[in-house]
């Protein structure tokens, strides 16, 4: 894998079009200047065009050189991929357990798209996947544009709309948290679901409040501005007095650590509390925790079942390929998914070595 990673790094640094785009833009600017010069003085048009010949040729040579370099590193990366991942035939079988249940596959894909926030794509996917299925009419006689989606997912109209709204809300909050460093929407959601989170033994609400304290204490949106840091420390202390009171029964030690850290505020990076105030992965970790708890309250797993199934299948695939090769050599058949192709587990283990 080391050689593949090396070629991948080369592709990232050299295999992009930024240099080519820059050279093309220079050529365009050159031609525009020549056009303006000709428009301003028609008598010098021949001279202007003559002077333009060599610079344009050099510009085109530079673009071609850029593209050759991109093509070269892309070719090297393709060769490294082919060398590492040999082209092997996928295992084939006449006994596909899911072949007779296309709706289950469609449901898994649609639910994955919904979890990713791709609501219109999910609807369009199932519309195309079930294009021959009859549309379901509502009681009022109006065609429901999400009827096929709801039928395939096994949920009624109100549940379908609620699910889309829930995931839309989740991605809105995640966008604020990850991209804007704004914890308030997530804190508001956690407070509104405080009882449910507490029943699950979740510490998400406190983690959000603690990170908000750390964010304020570090200067908020201006961590490099001295005045903002000084003001932020006062705001953090005020925030702790206002919000941490009802957490003392369960998180007293953590709150004491935040209070103790204030004594080291000029030099927190070298203090015993540096992991709290200088944790680069805190925002991503909290975003993952939020996603996990949000999905759990909806009765869903934190990870997409489609992703889990695909990953498990990819891990099992080499073993299945090897097993099929051995079965072909021994001229045995696997006639049903409810049995092994050999008489015992020990025999199977010895076959796969």
mmCIF file of C-alpha atoms in Angstrom:
data_model
loop_
_atom_site.group_PDB
_atom_site.id
_atom_site.type_symbol
_atom_site.label_atom_id
_atom_site.label_comp_id
_atom_site.label_asym_id
_atom_site.label_seq_id
_atom_site.Cartn_x
_atom_site.Cartn_y
_atom_site.Cartn_z
ATOM 1 C CA UNK A 1 0.000 0.000 0.000
ATOM 2 C CA UNK A 2 2.974 2.324 0.522
ATOM 3 C CA UNK A 3 3.610 2.603 -3.223
ATOM 4 C CA UNK A 4 -0.082 3.288 -3.836
ATOM 5 C CA UNK A 5 -0.155 6.028 -1.191
ATOM 6 C CA UNK A 6 2.947 7.570 -2.753
ATOM 7 C CA UNK A 7 1.314 7.732 -6.183
ATOM 8 C CA UNK A 8 -1.874 9.065 -4.608
ATOM 9 C CA UNK A 9 0.054 11.917 -2.975
ATOM 10 C CA UNK A 10 1.717 12.714 -6.320
ATOM 11 C CA UNK A 11 -1.689 12.790 -7.977
ATOM 12 C CA UNK A 12 -3.010 15.225 -5.362
ATOM 13 C CA UNK A 13 -0.073 17.609 -5.760
ATOM 14 C CA UNK A 14 0.564 17.394 -9.510
ATOM 15 C CA UNK A 15 -2.554 15.877 -11.036
ATOM 16 C CA UNK A 16 -4.806 18.913 -10.845
ATOM 17 C CA UNK A 17 -5.816 21.455 -13.445
ATOM 18 C CA UNK A 18 -5.010 24.598 -11.453
ATOM 19 C CA UNK A 19 -1.790 25.287 -13.404
ATOM 20 C CA UNK A 20 -3.533 24.604 -16.719
ATOM 21 C CA UNK A 21 -6.419 26.900 -15.818
ATOM 22 C CA UNK A 22 -3.949 29.616 -14.851
ATOM 23 C CA UNK A 23 -2.111 29.318 -18.179
ATOM 24 C CA UNK A 24 -5.375 29.320 -20.133
ATOM 25 C CA UNK A 25 -6.492 32.453 -18.293
ATOM 26 C CA UNK A 26 -3.194 34.166 -19.164
ATOM 27 C CA UNK A 27 -3.796 33.332 -22.835
ATOM 28 C CA UNK A 28 -7.322 34.732 -22.673
ATOM 29 C CA UNK A 29 -6.056 37.933 -21.058
ATOM 30 C CA UNK A 30 -3.376 38.224 -23.748
ATOM 31 C CA UNK A 31 -5.951 37.883 -26.536
ATOM 32 C CA UNK A 32 -8.264 40.410 -24.881
ATOM 33 C CA UNK A 33 -5.464 42.969 -24.654
ATOM 34 C CA UNK A 34 -4.663 42.418 -28.333
ATOM 35 C CA UNK A 35 -8.326 42.820 -29.266
ATOM 36 C CA UNK A 36 -8.550 46.072 -27.328
ATOM 37 C CA UNK A 37 -5.369 47.346 -28.985
ATOM 38 C CA UNK A 38 -6.708 46.567 -32.467
ATOM 39 C CA UNK A 39 -10.045 48.205 -31.615
ATOM 40 C CA UNK A 40 -8.253 51.318 -30.433
ATOM 41 C CA UNK A 41 -5.935 51.600 -33.447
ATOM 42 C CA UNK A 42 -6.887 49.726 -36.637
ATOM 43 C CA UNK A 43 -3.752 50.863 -38.464
ATOM 44 C CA UNK A 44 -1.554 48.782 -36.121
ATOM 45 C CA UNK A 45 -3.663 45.605 -36.410
ATOM 46 C CA UNK A 46 -1.057 43.714 -38.496
ATOM 47 C CA UNK A 47 1.751 44.620 -36.090
ATOM 48 C CA UNK A 48 -0.345 43.663 -33.055
ATOM 49 C CA UNK A 49 -1.212 40.277 -34.556
ATOM 50 C CA UNK A 50 2.398 39.654 -35.507
ATOM 51 C CA UNK A 51 3.540 40.338 -31.958
ATOM 52 C CA UNK A 52 0.807 38.027 -30.701
ATOM 53 C CA UNK A 53 2.011 34.953 -32.601
ATOM 54 C CA UNK A 54 4.916 33.851 -30.401
ATOM 55 C CA UNK A 55 3.253 34.531 -26.990
ATOM 56 C CA UNK A 56 0.144 32.565 -28.029
ATOM 57 C CA UNK A 57 2.287 29.645 -29.241
ATOM 58 C CA UNK A 58 4.207 29.656 -25.968
ATOM 59 C CA UNK A 59 0.938 29.776 -24.004
ATOM 60 C CA UNK A 60 -0.456 26.758 -25.871
ATOM 61 C CA UNK A 61 2.825 24.887 -25.353
ATOM 62 C CA UNK A 62 2.574 25.600 -21.605
ATOM 63 C CA UNK A 63 -1.004 24.278 -21.455
ATOM 64 C CA UNK A 64 -0.034 21.122 -23.347
ATOM 65 C CA UNK A 65 2.916 20.628 -21.014
ATOM 66 C CA UNK A 66 0.616 20.948 -18.004
ATOM 67 C CA UNK A 67 -1.794 18.377 -19.435
ATOM 68 C CA UNK A 68 1.024 15.951 -20.216
ATOM 69 C CA UNK A 69 2.150 16.092 -16.579
ATOM 70 C CA UNK A 70 -1.410 15.462 -15.360
ATOM 71 C CA UNK A 71 -1.783 12.552 -17.792
ATOM 72 C CA UNK A 72 1.542 11.097 -16.624
ATOM 73 C CA UNK A 73 0.764 11.110 -12.886
ATOM 74 C CA UNK A 74 -2.752 9.840 -13.580
ATOM 75 C CA UNK A 75 -1.291 6.962 -15.585
ATOM 76 C CA UNK A 76 1.165 6.124 -12.797
ATOM 77 C CA UNK A 77 -1.674 6.104 -10.264
ATOM 78 C CA UNK A 78 -3.794 3.834 -12.482
ATOM 79 C CA UNK A 79 -0.880 1.409 -12.834
ATOM 80 C CA UNK A 80 -0.369 1.387 -9.052
ATOM 81 C CA UNK A 81 -4.084 0.627 -8.557
ATOM 82 C CA UNK A 82 -3.997 -2.199 -11.082
ATOM 83 C CA UNK A 83 -0.875 -3.633 -9.470
ATOM 84 C CA UNK A 84 -2.319 -3.552 -5.958
ATOM 85 C CA UNK A 85 -5.884 -4.603 -6.739
ATOM 86 C CA UNK A 86 -5.801 -7.479 -9.174
ATOM 87 C CA UNK A 87 -8.785 -7.934 -11.428
ATOM 88 C CA UNK A 88 -10.585 -10.993 -10.069
ATOM 89 C CA UNK A 89 -13.978 -12.310 -11.131
ATOM 90 C CA UNK A 90 -16.727 -11.812 -8.579
ATOM 91 C CA UNK A 91 -18.300 -14.966 -7.125
ATOM 92 C CA UNK A 92 -21.404 -16.001 -9.000
ATOM 93 C CA UNK A 93 -24.308 -18.059 -7.780
ATOM 94 C CA UNK A 94 -27.741 -19.082 -8.898
ATOM 95 C CA UNK A 95 -28.987 -18.792 -5.328
ATOM 96 C CA UNK A 96 -29.046 -15.061 -4.562
ATOM 97 C CA UNK A 97 -31.032 -14.615 -1.363
ATOM 98 C CA UNK A 98 -31.983 -11.026 -2.254
ATOM 99 C CA UNK A 99 -32.802 -11.490 -5.934
ATOM 100 C CA UNK A 100 -36.448 -12.142 -5.126
ATOM 101 C CA UNK A 101 -36.689 -9.124 -2.782
ATOM 102 C CA UNK A 102 -35.803 -6.031 -4.834
ATOM 103 C CA UNK A 103 -37.973 -3.865 -2.587
ATOM 104 C CA UNK A 104 -35.627 -4.576 0.352
ATOM 105 C CA UNK A 105 -32.649 -3.382 -1.671
ATOM 106 C CA UNK A 106 -34.561 -0.311 -2.837
ATOM 107 C CA UNK A 107 -35.547 0.442 0.737
ATOM 108 C CA UNK A 108 -31.946 0.182 1.958
ATOM 109 C CA UNK A 109 -30.699 2.530 -0.760
ATOM 110 C CA UNK A 110 -33.549 5.006 -0.228
ATOM 111 C CA UNK A 111 -33.047 5.038 3.542
ATOM 112 C CA UNK A 112 -29.331 5.609 3.023
ATOM 113 C CA UNK A 113 -30.087 8.593 0.781
ATOM 114 C CA UNK A 114 -32.516 9.972 3.355
ATOM 115 C CA UNK A 115 -29.912 9.614 6.101
ATOM 116 C CA UNK A 116 -27.463 11.533 3.906
ATOM 117 C CA UNK A 117 -29.984 14.341 3.464
ATOM 118 C CA UNK A 118 -30.549 13.577 -0.237
ATOM 119 C CA UNK A 119 -34.342 13.720 -0.025
ATOM 120 C CA UNK A 120 -35.127 14.582 -3.639
ATOM 121 C CA UNK A 121 -32.610 11.982 -4.851
ATOM 122 C CA UNK A 122 -34.271 9.323 -2.676
ATOM 123 C CA UNK A 123 -37.692 10.146 -4.110
ATOM 124 C CA UNK A 124 -36.363 10.167 -7.680
ATOM 125 C CA UNK A 125 -34.516 6.894 -7.132
ATOM 126 C CA UNK A 126 -37.608 5.055 -5.981
ATOM 127 C CA UNK A 127 -39.697 6.697 -8.667
ATOM 128 C CA UNK A 128 -37.336 5.246 -11.272
ATOM 129 C CA UNK A 129 -36.860 1.923 -9.459
ATOM 130 C CA UNK A 130 -40.612 1.332 -9.298
ATOM 131 C CA UNK A 131 -41.586 3.071 -12.513
ATOM 132 C CA UNK A 132 -43.995 0.265 -13.462
ATOM 133 C CA UNK A 133 -45.637 0.155 -10.043
ATOM 134 C CA UNK A 134 -49.130 1.725 -9.822
ATOM 135 C CA UNK A 135 -49.325 5.072 -8.064
ATOM 136 C CA UNK A 136 -51.091 5.096 -4.734
ATOM 137 C CA UNK A 137 -53.980 7.533 -4.567
ATOM 138 C CA UNK A 138 -54.778 9.407 -1.376
ATOM 139 C CA UNK A 139 -58.261 9.348 0.097
ATOM 140 C CA UNK A 140 -58.917 12.791 -1.312
ATOM 141 C CA UNK A 141 -58.246 11.472 -4.802
ATOM 142 C CA UNK A 142 -55.046 13.519 -5.314
ATOM 143 C CA UNK A 143 -51.940 11.654 -6.371
ATOM 144 C CA UNK A 144 -49.337 11.628 -3.637
ATOM 145 C CA UNK A 145 -45.913 12.462 -5.139
ATOM 146 C CA UNK A 146 -44.193 10.459 -2.391
ATOM 147 C CA UNK A 147 -46.603 7.509 -2.486
ATOM 148 C CA UNK A 148 -44.121 5.110 -4.072
ATOM 149 C CA UNK A 149 -41.442 6.210 -1.638
ATOM 150 C CA UNK A 150 -43.728 5.663 1.324
ATOM 151 C CA UNK A 151 -44.888 2.277 0.037
ATOM 152 C CA UNK A 152 -41.335 1.058 -0.507
ATOM 153 C CA UNK A 153 -40.157 2.294 2.891
ATOM 154 C CA UNK A 154 -43.130 0.759 4.650
ATOM 155 C CA UNK A 155 -44.246 4.022 6.285
ATOM 156 C CA UNK A 156 -47.364 6.097 5.923
ATOM 157 C CA UNK A 157 -47.575 9.649 4.623
ATOM 158 C CA UNK A 158 -47.260 11.384 7.990
ATOM 159 C CA UNK A 159 -44.283 9.238 9.013
ATOM 160 C CA UNK A 160 -42.583 9.840 5.670
ATOM 161 C CA UNK A 161 -42.908 13.603 5.943
ATOM 162 C CA UNK A 162 -41.794 13.526 9.589
ATOM 163 C CA UNK A 163 -38.720 11.468 8.660
ATOM 164 C CA UNK A 164 -37.697 13.907 5.955
ATOM 165 C CA UNK A 165 -38.164 16.834 8.320
ATOM 166 C CA UNK A 166 -36.150 15.126 11.050
ATOM 167 C CA UNK A 167 -33.178 14.408 8.791
ATOM 168 C CA UNK A 168 -33.404 17.884 7.285
ATOM 169 C CA UNK A 169 -33.205 19.306 10.796
ATOM 170 C CA UNK A 170 -30.279 17.036 11.647
ATOM 171 C CA UNK A 171 -28.238 18.203 8.663
ATOM 172 C CA UNK A 172 -29.073 21.825 9.361
ATOM 173 C CA UNK A 173 -27.739 21.443 12.901
ATOM 174 C CA UNK A 174 -24.657 19.533 11.701
ATOM 175 C CA UNK A 175 -23.916 22.246 9.159
ATOM 176 C CA UNK A 176 -24.012 24.894 11.876
ATOM 177 C CA UNK A 177 -21.887 22.783 14.198
ATOM 178 C CA UNK A 178 -19.200 21.634 11.748
ATOM 179 C CA UNK A 179 -18.998 24.521 9.279
ATOM 180 C CA UNK A 180 -20.033 27.560 11.324
ATOM 181 C CA UNK A 181 -18.767 26.463 14.759
ATOM 182 C CA UNK A 182 -22.244 27.306 16.060
ATOM 183 C CA UNK A 183 -23.321 25.020 18.901
ATOM 184 C CA UNK A 184 -26.573 26.783 19.767
ATOM 185 C CA UNK A 185 -28.908 24.797 17.418
ATOM 186 C CA UNK A 186 -27.461 21.515 18.733
ATOM 187 C CA UNK A 187 -27.776 22.704 22.337
ATOM 188 C CA UNK A 188 -31.381 23.730 21.713
ATOM 189 C CA UNK A 189 -32.153 20.290 20.249
ATOM 190 C CA UNK A 190 -30.450 18.513 23.176
ATOM 191 C CA UNK A 191 -32.409 20.571 25.708
ATOM 192 C CA UNK A 192 -35.706 19.793 23.989
ATOM 193 C CA UNK A 193 -34.823 16.077 24.102
ATOM 194 C CA UNK A 194 -33.135 16.180 27.503
ATOM 195 C CA UNK A 195 -35.366 13.575 29.153
ATOM 196 C CA UNK A 196 -34.976 11.065 26.315
ATOM 197 C CA UNK A 197 -31.200 11.544 26.269
ATOM 198 C CA UNK A 198 -30.991 11.120 30.048
ATOM 199 C CA UNK A 199 -32.973 7.877 29.861
ATOM 200 C CA UNK A 200 -30.410 6.592 27.390
ATOM 201 C CA UNK A 201 -27.561 7.586 29.720
ATOM 202 C CA UNK A 202 -26.268 9.982 27.100
ATOM 203 C CA UNK A 203 -23.862 12.770 28.014
ATOM 204 C CA UNK A 204 -24.434 14.678 24.751
ATOM 205 C CA UNK A 205 -26.188 17.648 26.356
ATOM 206 C CA UNK A 206 -23.381 18.253 28.828
ATOM 207 C CA UNK A 207 -20.705 17.742 26.159
ATOM 208 C CA UNK A 208 -22.363 20.420 24.036
ATOM 209 C CA UNK A 209 -22.593 22.812 26.970
ATOM 210 C CA UNK A 210 -18.972 22.148 27.914
ATOM 211 C CA UNK A 211 -17.695 22.790 24.397
ATOM 212 C CA UNK A 212 -19.722 26.018 24.306
ATOM 213 C CA UNK A 213 -17.962 27.061 27.522
ATOM 214 C CA UNK A 214 -14.561 26.205 26.005
ATOM 215 C CA UNK A 215 -15.429 28.096 22.803
ATOM 216 C CA UNK A 216 -16.431 31.202 24.750
ATOM 217 C CA UNK A 217 -13.427 30.937 27.081
ATOM 218 C CA UNK A 218 -11.072 30.762 24.066
ATOM 219 C CA UNK A 219 -12.387 33.983 22.559
ATOM 220 C CA UNK A 220 -15.345 32.718 20.551
ATOM 221 C CA UNK A 221 -15.063 33.570 16.846
ATOM 222 C CA UNK A 222 -11.870 35.606 17.464
ATOM 223 C CA UNK A 223 -9.508 33.309 19.415
ATOM 224 C CA UNK A 224 -6.424 35.263 18.301
ATOM 225 C CA UNK A 225 -7.705 38.630 19.481
ATOM 226 C CA UNK A 226 -6.566 39.472 23.030
ATOM 227 C CA UNK A 227 -9.600 41.608 23.847
ATOM 228 C CA UNK A 228 -11.974 38.908 22.604
ATOM 229 C CA UNK A 229 -10.232 36.298 24.759
ATOM 230 C CA UNK A 230 -10.469 38.469 27.867
ATOM 231 C CA UNK A 231 -14.133 39.218 27.205
ATOM 232 C CA UNK A 232 -14.760 35.567 26.333
ATOM 233 C CA UNK A 233 -13.472 34.396 29.706
ATOM 234 C CA UNK A 234 -16.016 36.598 31.462
ATOM 235 C CA UNK A 235 -18.776 35.360 29.150
ATOM 236 C CA UNK A 236 -17.732 31.744 29.790
ATOM 237 C CA UNK A 237 -17.886 32.226 33.556
ATOM 238 C CA UNK A 238 -21.320 33.810 33.268
ATOM 239 C CA UNK A 239 -22.445 30.975 30.979
ATOM 240 C CA UNK A 240 -21.242 28.350 33.465
ATOM 241 C CA UNK A 241 -23.130 29.960 36.349
ATOM 242 C CA UNK A 242 -26.282 30.089 34.257
ATOM 243 C CA UNK A 243 -26.218 26.669 32.595
ATOM 244 C CA UNK A 244 -24.144 24.217 34.654
ATOM 245 C CA UNK A 245 -26.286 24.234 37.786
ATOM 246 C CA UNK A 246 -28.511 21.279 36.871
ATOM 247 C CA UNK A 247 -25.473 19.240 35.710
ATOM 248 C CA UNK A 248 -23.720 19.258 39.081
ATOM 249 C CA UNK A 249 -25.303 16.050 40.311
ATOM 250 C CA UNK A 250 -23.859 14.005 37.453
ATOM 251 C CA UNK A 251 -20.898 16.017 36.155
ATOM 252 C CA UNK A 252 -19.548 17.809 39.229
ATOM 253 C CA UNK A 253 -15.965 16.641 38.607
ATOM 254 C CA UNK A 254 -16.004 17.829 34.994
ATOM 255 C CA UNK A 255 -17.418 21.217 36.024
ATOM 256 C CA UNK A 256 -14.709 21.545 38.684
ATOM 257 C CA UNK A 257 -12.079 20.895 36.018
ATOM 258 C CA UNK A 258 -13.459 23.731 33.903
ATOM 259 C CA UNK A 259 -13.384 26.028 36.921
ATOM 260 C CA UNK A 260 -9.853 24.966 37.854
ATOM 261 C CA UNK A 261 -8.634 25.619 34.332
ATOM 262 C CA UNK A 262 -9.352 29.323 34.732
ATOM 263 C CA UNK A 263 -6.311 29.583 37.010
ATOM 264 C CA UNK A 264 -4.116 28.497 34.090
ATOM 265 C CA UNK A 265 -5.739 30.743 31.478
ATOM 266 C CA UNK A 266 -2.501 32.489 30.411
ATOM 267 C CA UNK A 267 -0.917 29.117 29.599
ATOM 268 C CA UNK A 268 -3.619 26.512 29.062
ATOM 269 C CA UNK A 269 -1.635 24.709 26.350
ATOM 270 C CA UNK A 270 0.890 23.511 28.956
ATOM 271 C CA UNK A 271 -1.630 23.008 31.762
ATOM 272 C CA UNK A 272 -3.206 19.750 32.979
ATOM 273 C CA UNK A 273 -6.380 20.863 31.165
ATOM 274 C CA UNK A 274 -4.882 21.165 27.675
ATOM 275 C CA UNK A 275 -6.886 18.154 26.408
ATOM 276 C CA UNK A 276 -10.101 20.021 27.193
ATOM 277 C CA UNK A 277 -9.168 23.408 25.772
ATOM 278 C CA UNK A 278 -6.838 22.341 22.930
ATOM 279 C CA UNK A 279 -8.577 19.299 21.508
ATOM 280 C CA UNK A 280 -8.593 19.658 17.704
ATOM 281 C CA UNK A 281 -10.924 16.699 17.268
ATOM 282 C CA UNK A 282 -13.539 17.894 19.773
ATOM 283 C CA UNK A 283 -15.871 19.364 17.146
ATOM 284 C CA UNK A 284 -15.791 16.307 14.889
ATOM 285 C CA UNK A 285 -16.204 13.951 17.841
ATOM 286 C CA UNK A 286 -19.188 15.920 19.079
ATOM 287 C CA UNK A 287 -20.719 15.983 15.581
ATOM 288 C CA UNK A 288 -20.453 12.179 15.460
ATOM 289 C CA UNK A 289 -21.983 11.876 18.927
ATOM 290 C CA UNK A 290 -24.817 14.170 17.914
ATOM 291 C CA UNK A 291 -25.527 12.109 14.775
ATOM 292 C CA UNK A 292 -25.484 8.897 16.798
ATOM 293 C CA UNK A 293 -27.884 10.196 19.453
ATOM 294 C CA UNK A 294 -30.169 11.853 16.892
ATOM 295 C CA UNK A 295 -30.521 8.607 14.937
ATOM 296 C CA UNK A 296 -30.957 6.582 18.124
ATOM 297 C CA UNK A 297 -33.926 8.710 19.185
ATOM 298 C CA UNK A 298 -35.449 8.002 15.758
ATOM 299 C CA UNK A 299 -34.982 4.284 16.366
ATOM 300 C CA UNK A 300 -32.174 4.049 13.788
ATOM 301 C CA UNK A 301 -28.547 2.970 14.048
ATOM 302 C CA UNK A 302 -25.886 5.667 13.922
ATOM 303 C CA UNK A 303 -24.300 4.104 10.824
ATOM 304 C CA UNK A 304 -26.164 3.444 7.615
ATOM 305 C CA UNK A 305 -27.186 -0.241 7.361
ATOM 306 C CA UNK A 306 -26.329 -0.072 3.654
ATOM 307 C CA UNK A 307 -22.812 1.085 4.509
ATOM 308 C CA UNK A 308 -22.415 -1.661 7.124
ATOM 309 C CA UNK A 309 -23.695 -4.349 4.745
ATOM 310 C CA UNK A 310 -21.452 -3.145 1.925
ATOM 311 C CA UNK A 311 -18.398 -3.044 4.202
ATOM 312 C CA UNK A 312 -19.114 -6.520 5.592
ATOM 313 C CA UNK A 313 -19.612 -7.842 2.069
ATOM 314 C CA UNK A 314 -16.336 -6.331 0.873
ATOM 315 C CA UNK A 315 -14.509 -7.929 3.824
ATOM 316 C CA UNK A 316 -16.096 -11.326 3.141
ATOM 317 C CA UNK A 317 -15.609 -11.199 -0.647
ATOM 318 C CA UNK A 318 -11.998 -12.535 -0.780
ATOM 319 C CA UNK A 319 -13.017 -15.542 1.299
ATOM 320 C CA UNK A 320 -16.012 -16.220 -0.934
ATOM 321 C CA UNK A 321 -13.849 -15.973 -4.061
ATOM 322 C CA UNK A 322 -11.354 -18.417 -2.583
ATOM 323 C CA UNK A 323 -14.156 -20.740 -1.509
ATOM 324 C CA UNK A 324 -15.671 -20.732 -4.978
ATOM 325 C CA UNK A 325 -12.273 -21.500 -6.514
ATOM 326 C CA UNK A 326 -11.795 -24.469 -4.156
ATOM 327 C CA UNK A 327 -15.313 -25.726 -4.844
ATOM 328 C CA UNK A 328 -14.648 -25.559 -8.588
ATOM 329 C CA UNK A 329 -11.426 -27.537 -8.174
ATOM 330 C CA UNK A 330 -13.140 -30.166 -6.007
ATOM 331 C CA UNK A 331 -16.218 -30.189 -8.278
ATOM 332 C CA UNK A 332 -18.640 -29.543 -5.442
ATOM 333 C CA UNK A 333 -21.753 -27.374 -5.500
ATOM 334 C CA UNK A 334 -23.439 -25.025 -3.066
ATOM 335 C CA UNK A 335 -27.115 -25.653 -3.653
ATOM 336 C CA UNK A 336 -28.748 -23.483 -0.981
ATOM 337 C CA UNK A 337 -27.910 -20.617 1.356
ATOM 338 C CA UNK A 338 -29.104 -22.734 4.318
ATOM 339 C CA UNK A 339 -26.184 -25.168 4.122
ATOM 340 C CA UNK A 340 -22.396 -25.150 3.914
ATOM 341 C CA UNK A 341 -20.637 -26.563 0.845
ATOM 342 C CA UNK A 342 -18.762 -29.000 3.119
ATOM 343 C CA UNK A 343 -19.786 -31.340 5.893
ATOM 344 C CA UNK A 344 -18.316 -29.442 8.861
ATOM 345 C CA UNK A 345 -16.854 -26.137 9.990
ATOM 346 C CA UNK A 346 -13.455 -27.758 10.596
ATOM 347 C CA UNK A 347 -13.366 -29.007 7.001
ATOM 348 C CA UNK A 348 -14.220 -25.518 5.774
ATOM 349 C CA UNK A 349 -11.475 -23.986 7.904
ATOM 350 C CA UNK A 350 -8.929 -26.487 6.593
ATOM 351 C CA UNK A 351 -9.996 -25.775 3.013
ATOM 352 C CA UNK A 352 -9.541 -22.023 3.441
ATOM 353 C CA UNK A 353 -6.321 -22.516 5.389
#
